[in-house]
Amino acid sequence: MTQQEQPCQNIEPLISGALDNELTQQQRQQLHLHLASCEDCANLYRELAEQRGAVKLGVQTNDVLNESQSTRIWNAIGWSLLVLGLIPLVIYAIYQFSQDTSIPWWIKLTIGTTVLGLILLFINVLRQRMQAAKSDPYKKVNL
């Protein structure tokens, strides 16, 4: 390892700290002195600062925007067809279950309350997720 590589390895954590505003005055001065003399670290600092700015602003390219809109449309169509197909099946299953005389009433009651409880829990989780999605600060971030 050369003598130039060692200081650069010590400076990389300072670059991250500077972008997060976590450095002391002495660390900031050390970083700025090193960036003035090392072009590689200065380039790294600029690249990371640009990436951080793009993530903060939620910058997306047109390809990503078009892809996400078409993906949303296909997802909506798929979910709609799934729900429309399941509704008659569920209604038929409920009808058959309620009309079957070989099943005791207490089992029907137990299964019915269990299913109703699961449905209520699912609706509650879905409602919470939708409320959280409205205020999610990271929803525009693409990895």
PDB file of C-alpha atoms in Angstrom:
ATOM      1  CA  MET A   1       0.000   0.000   0.000  1.00  0.00           C
ATOM      2  CA  THR A   2       1.450   3.356  -0.962  1.00  0.00           C
ATOM      3  CA  GLN A   3       1.537   6.341   1.278  1.00  0.00           C
ATOM      4  CA  GLN A   4      -1.067   8.151  -0.916  1.00  0.00           C
ATOM      5  CA  GLU A   5      -3.616   5.286  -0.631  1.00  0.00           C
ATOM      6  CA  GLN A   6      -3.645   5.246   3.172  1.00  0.00           C
ATOM      7  CA  PRO A   7      -4.806   8.859   3.636  1.00  0.00           C
ATOM      8  CA  CYS A   8      -7.490   8.351   0.966  1.00  0.00           C
ATOM      9  CA  GLN A   9      -8.874   5.374   2.888  1.00  0.00           C
ATOM     10  CA  ASN A  10      -9.028   7.544   6.002  1.00  0.00           C
ATOM     11  CA  ILE A  11     -10.805  10.314   4.077  1.00  0.00           C
ATOM     12  CA  GLU A  12     -13.624   8.209   2.573  1.00  0.00           C
ATOM     13  CA  PRO A  13     -15.605   8.052   5.856  1.00  0.00           C
ATOM     14  CA  LEU A  14     -15.165  11.810   6.177  1.00  0.00           C
ATOM     15  CA  ILE A  15     -16.701  12.316   2.735  1.00  0.00           C
ATOM     16  CA  SER A  16     -19.801  10.409   3.818  1.00  0.00           C
ATOM     17  CA  GLY A  17     -19.893  12.327   7.084  1.00  0.00           C
ATOM     18  CA  ALA A  18     -19.598  15.648   5.272  1.00  0.00           C
ATOM     19  CA  LEU A  19     -22.551  14.813   3.032  1.00  0.00           C
ATOM     20  CA  ASP A  20     -24.593  13.970   6.130  1.00  0.00           C
ATOM     21  CA  ASN A  21     -23.404  17.097   8.016  1.00  0.00           C
ATOM     22  CA  GLU A  22     -21.937  14.981  10.796  1.00  0.00           C
ATOM     23  CA  LEU A  23     -18.331  16.252  10.884  1.00  0.00           C
ATOM     24  CA  THR A  24     -16.637  18.380  13.476  1.00  0.00           C
ATOM     25  CA  GLN A  25     -14.875  21.584  12.431  1.00  0.00           C
ATOM     26  CA  GLN A  26     -11.499  19.839  12.584  1.00  0.00           C
ATOM     27  CA  GLN A  27     -12.722  16.928  10.421  1.00  0.00           C
ATOM     28  CA  ARG A  28     -14.196  19.340   7.846  1.00  0.00           C
ATOM     29  CA  GLN A  29     -10.880  21.196   7.618  1.00  0.00           C
ATOM     30  CA  GLN A  30      -8.986  17.916   7.237  1.00  0.00           C
ATOM     31  CA  LEU A  31     -11.373  16.838   4.460  1.00  0.00           C
ATOM     32  CA  HIS A  32     -11.134  20.134   2.562  1.00  0.00           C
ATOM     33  CA  LEU A  33      -7.337  20.123   2.732  1.00  0.00           C
ATOM     34  CA  HIS A  34      -7.231  16.592   1.371  1.00  0.00           C
ATOM     35  CA  LEU A  35      -9.809  17.286  -1.380  1.00  0.00           C
ATOM     36  CA  ALA A  36      -7.731  20.259  -2.517  1.00  0.00           C
ATOM     37  CA  SER A  37      -4.712  17.997  -3.027  1.00  0.00           C
ATOM     38  CA  CYS A  38      -6.341  14.727  -4.206  1.00  0.00           C
ATOM     39  CA  GLU A  39      -8.288  14.741  -7.462  1.00  0.00           C
ATOM     40  CA  ASP A  40      -9.613  11.179  -7.000  1.00  0.00           C
ATOM     41  CA  CYS A  41     -11.213  11.978  -3.652  1.00  0.00           C
ATOM     42  CA  ALA A  42     -12.546  15.293  -4.990  1.00  0.00           C
ATOM     43  CA  ASN A  43     -14.208  13.416  -7.871  1.00  0.00           C
ATOM     44  CA  LEU A  44     -15.652  10.867  -5.443  1.00  0.00           C
ATOM     45  CA  TYR A  45     -17.027  13.678  -3.283  1.00  0.00           C
ATOM     46  CA  ARG A  46     -18.671  15.354  -6.315  1.00  0.00           C
ATOM     47  CA  GLU A  47     -20.206  12.083  -7.539  1.00  0.00           C
ATOM     48  CA  LEU A  48     -21.643  11.224  -4.150  1.00  0.00           C
ATOM     49  CA  ALA A  49     -22.973  14.754  -3.689  1.00  0.00           C
ATOM     50  CA  GLU A  50     -24.698  14.580  -7.108  1.00  0.00           C
ATOM     51  CA  GLN A  51     -26.226  11.186  -6.326  1.00  0.00           C
ATOM     52  CA  ARG A  52     -27.412  12.401  -2.949  1.00  0.00           C
ATOM     53  CA  GLY A  53     -29.029  15.449  -4.569  1.00  0.00           C
ATOM     54  CA  ALA A  54     -30.761  13.286  -7.169  1.00  0.00           C
ATOM     55  CA  VAL A  55     -32.124  10.960  -4.488  1.00  0.00           C
ATOM     56  CA  LYS A  56     -33.297  13.875  -2.332  1.00  0.00           C
ATOM     57  CA  LEU A  57     -35.164  15.416  -5.250  1.00  0.00           C
ATOM     58  CA  GLY A  58     -36.583  12.101  -6.443  1.00  0.00           C
ATOM     59  CA  VAL A  59     -35.172  12.585  -9.941  1.00  0.00           C
ATOM     60  CA  GLN A  60     -36.311   9.933 -12.420  1.00  0.00           C
ATOM     61  CA  THR A  61     -35.600   9.447 -16.090  1.00  0.00           C
ATOM     62  CA  ASN A  62     -38.418   9.331 -18.623  1.00  0.00           C
ATOM     63  CA  ASP A  63     -37.881   5.585 -19.154  1.00  0.00           C
ATOM     64  CA  VAL A  64     -38.477   4.870 -15.478  1.00  0.00           C
ATOM     65  CA  LEU A  65     -41.586   7.074 -15.396  1.00  0.00           C
ATOM     66  CA  ASN A  66     -43.089   5.432 -18.507  1.00  0.00           C
ATOM     67  CA  GLU A  67     -42.277   1.960 -17.241  1.00  0.00           C
ATOM     68  CA  SER A  68     -43.827   2.550 -13.858  1.00  0.00           C
ATOM     69  CA  GLN A  69     -47.026   3.945 -15.380  1.00  0.00           C
ATOM     70  CA  SER A  70     -47.460   0.973 -17.728  1.00  0.00           C
ATOM     71  CA  THR A  71     -46.649  -1.377 -14.862  1.00  0.00           C
ATOM     72  CA  ARG A  72     -49.297   0.291 -12.738  1.00  0.00           C
ATOM     73  CA  ILE A  73     -51.880  -0.101 -15.517  1.00  0.00           C
ATOM     74  CA  TRP A  74     -51.128  -3.817 -15.985  1.00  0.00           C
ATOM     75  CA  ASN A  75     -51.183  -4.367 -12.216  1.00  0.00           C
ATOM     76  CA  ALA A  76     -54.580  -2.653 -11.986  1.00  0.00           C
ATOM     77  CA  ILE A  77     -55.977  -4.780 -14.817  1.00  0.00           C
ATOM     78  CA  GLY A  78     -54.610  -7.974 -13.270  1.00  0.00           C
ATOM     79  CA  TRP A  79     -55.971  -7.227  -9.798  1.00  0.00           C
ATOM     80  CA  SER A  80     -59.354  -6.203 -11.223  1.00  0.00           C
ATOM     81  CA  LEU A  81     -59.690  -9.463 -13.177  1.00  0.00           C
ATOM     82  CA  LEU A  82     -58.621 -11.482 -10.139  1.00  0.00           C
ATOM     83  CA  VAL A  83     -61.174  -9.809  -7.869  1.00  0.00           C
ATOM     84  CA  LEU A  84     -63.953 -10.058 -10.471  1.00  0.00           C
ATOM     85  CA  GLY A  85     -63.219 -13.760 -10.891  1.00  0.00           C
ATOM     86  CA  LEU A  86     -63.045 -14.480  -7.173  1.00  0.00           C
ATOM     87  CA  ILE A  87     -66.277 -12.725  -6.186  1.00  0.00           C
ATOM     88  CA  PRO A  88     -68.665 -15.285  -7.770  1.00  0.00           C
ATOM     89  CA  LEU A  89     -66.522 -18.176  -6.500  1.00  0.00           C
ATOM     90  CA  VAL A  90     -66.582 -16.879  -2.931  1.00  0.00           C
ATOM     91  CA  ILE A  91     -70.330 -16.254  -3.058  1.00  0.00           C
ATOM     92  CA  TYR A  92     -70.907 -19.797  -4.369  1.00  0.00           C
ATOM     93  CA  ALA A  93     -68.624 -21.284  -1.678  1.00  0.00           C
ATOM     94  CA  ILE A  94     -70.456 -19.379   1.068  1.00  0.00           C
ATOM     95  CA  TYR A  95     -73.816 -20.548  -0.296  1.00  0.00           C
ATOM     96  CA  GLN A  96     -72.681 -24.197  -0.479  1.00  0.00           C
ATOM     97  CA  PHE A  97     -71.137 -24.032   2.991  1.00  0.00           C
ATOM     98  CA  SER A  98     -74.287 -22.560   4.519  1.00  0.00           C
ATOM     99  CA  GLN A  99     -76.563 -25.106   2.806  1.00  0.00           C
ATOM    100  CA  ASP A 100     -74.530 -28.196   3.749  1.00  0.00           C
ATOM    101  CA  THR A 101     -76.494 -29.963   6.479  1.00  0.00           C
ATOM    102  CA  SER A 102     -73.735 -32.458   7.286  1.00  0.00           C
ATOM    103  CA  ILE A 103     -71.666 -29.718   8.973  1.00  0.00           C
ATOM    104  CA  PRO A 104     -72.731 -28.899  12.558  1.00  0.00           C
ATOM    105  CA  TRP A 105     -73.879 -25.324  13.227  1.00  0.00           C
ATOM    106  CA  TRP A 106     -71.107 -24.664  15.773  1.00  0.00           C
ATOM    107  CA  ILE A 107     -68.404 -25.500  13.200  1.00  0.00           C
ATOM    108  CA  LYS A 108     -70.083 -23.186  10.709  1.00  0.00           C
ATOM    109  CA  LEU A 109     -70.158 -20.443  13.364  1.00  0.00           C
ATOM    110  CA  THR A 110     -66.508 -21.007  14.308  1.00  0.00           C
ATOM    111  CA  ILE A 111     -65.289 -20.966  10.707  1.00  0.00           C
ATOM    112  CA  GLY A 112     -67.444 -17.932   9.917  1.00  0.00           C
ATOM    113  CA  THR A 113     -66.099 -15.873  12.822  1.00  0.00           C
ATOM    114  CA  THR A 114     -62.510 -16.880  12.023  1.00  0.00           C
ATOM    115  CA  VAL A 115     -62.867 -15.844   8.395  1.00  0.00           C
ATOM    116  CA  LEU A 116     -64.593 -12.601   9.387  1.00  0.00           C
ATOM    117  CA  GLY A 117     -61.772 -11.841  11.839  1.00  0.00           C
ATOM    118  CA  LEU A 118     -59.139 -12.440   9.144  1.00  0.00           C
ATOM    119  CA  ILE A 119     -61.007 -10.201   6.719  1.00  0.00           C
ATOM    120  CA  LEU A 120     -61.241  -7.406   9.301  1.00  0.00           C
ATOM    121  CA  LEU A 121     -57.515  -7.696  10.114  1.00  0.00           C
ATOM    122  CA  PHE A 122     -56.651  -7.597   6.406  1.00  0.00           C
ATOM    123  CA  ILE A 123     -58.807  -4.514   5.857  1.00  0.00           C
ATOM    124  CA  ASN A 124     -57.200  -2.788   8.854  1.00  0.00           C
ATOM    125  CA  VAL A 125     -53.647  -3.537   7.620  1.00  0.00           C
ATOM    126  CA  LEU A 126     -54.576  -2.387   4.120  1.00  0.00           C
ATOM    127  CA  ARG A 127     -56.011   0.867   5.505  1.00  0.00           C
ATOM    128  CA  GLN A 128     -52.860   1.501   7.564  1.00  0.00           C
ATOM    129  CA  ARG A 129     -50.633   0.829   4.547  1.00  0.00           C
ATOM    130  CA  MET A 130     -52.604   3.250   2.401  1.00  0.00           C
ATOM    131  CA  GLN A 131     -52.356   5.967   5.051  1.00  0.00           C
ATOM    132  CA  ALA A 132     -48.600   5.370   5.449  1.00  0.00           C
ATOM    133  CA  ALA A 133     -48.084   5.483   1.670  1.00  0.00           C
ATOM    134  CA  LYS A 134     -49.525   9.010   1.510  1.00  0.00           C
ATOM    135  CA  SER A 135     -46.759  10.393   3.729  1.00  0.00           C
ATOM    136  CA  ASP A 136     -43.883   8.082   2.709  1.00  0.00           C
ATOM    137  CA  PRO A 137     -40.824  10.297   2.095  1.00  0.00           C
ATOM    138  CA  TYR A 138     -39.076   7.535   0.119  1.00  0.00           C
ATOM    139  CA  LYS A 139     -41.799   6.638  -2.396  1.00  0.00           C
ATOM    140  CA  LYS A 140     -39.983   8.440  -5.238  1.00  0.00           C
ATOM    141  CA  VAL A 141     -36.645   6.747  -4.540  1.00  0.00           C
ATOM    142  CA  ASN A 142     -35.644   4.111  -7.087  1.00  0.00           C
ATOM    143  CA  LEU A 143     -32.869   1.676  -6.300  1.00  0.00           C
TER     144      LEU A 143
END
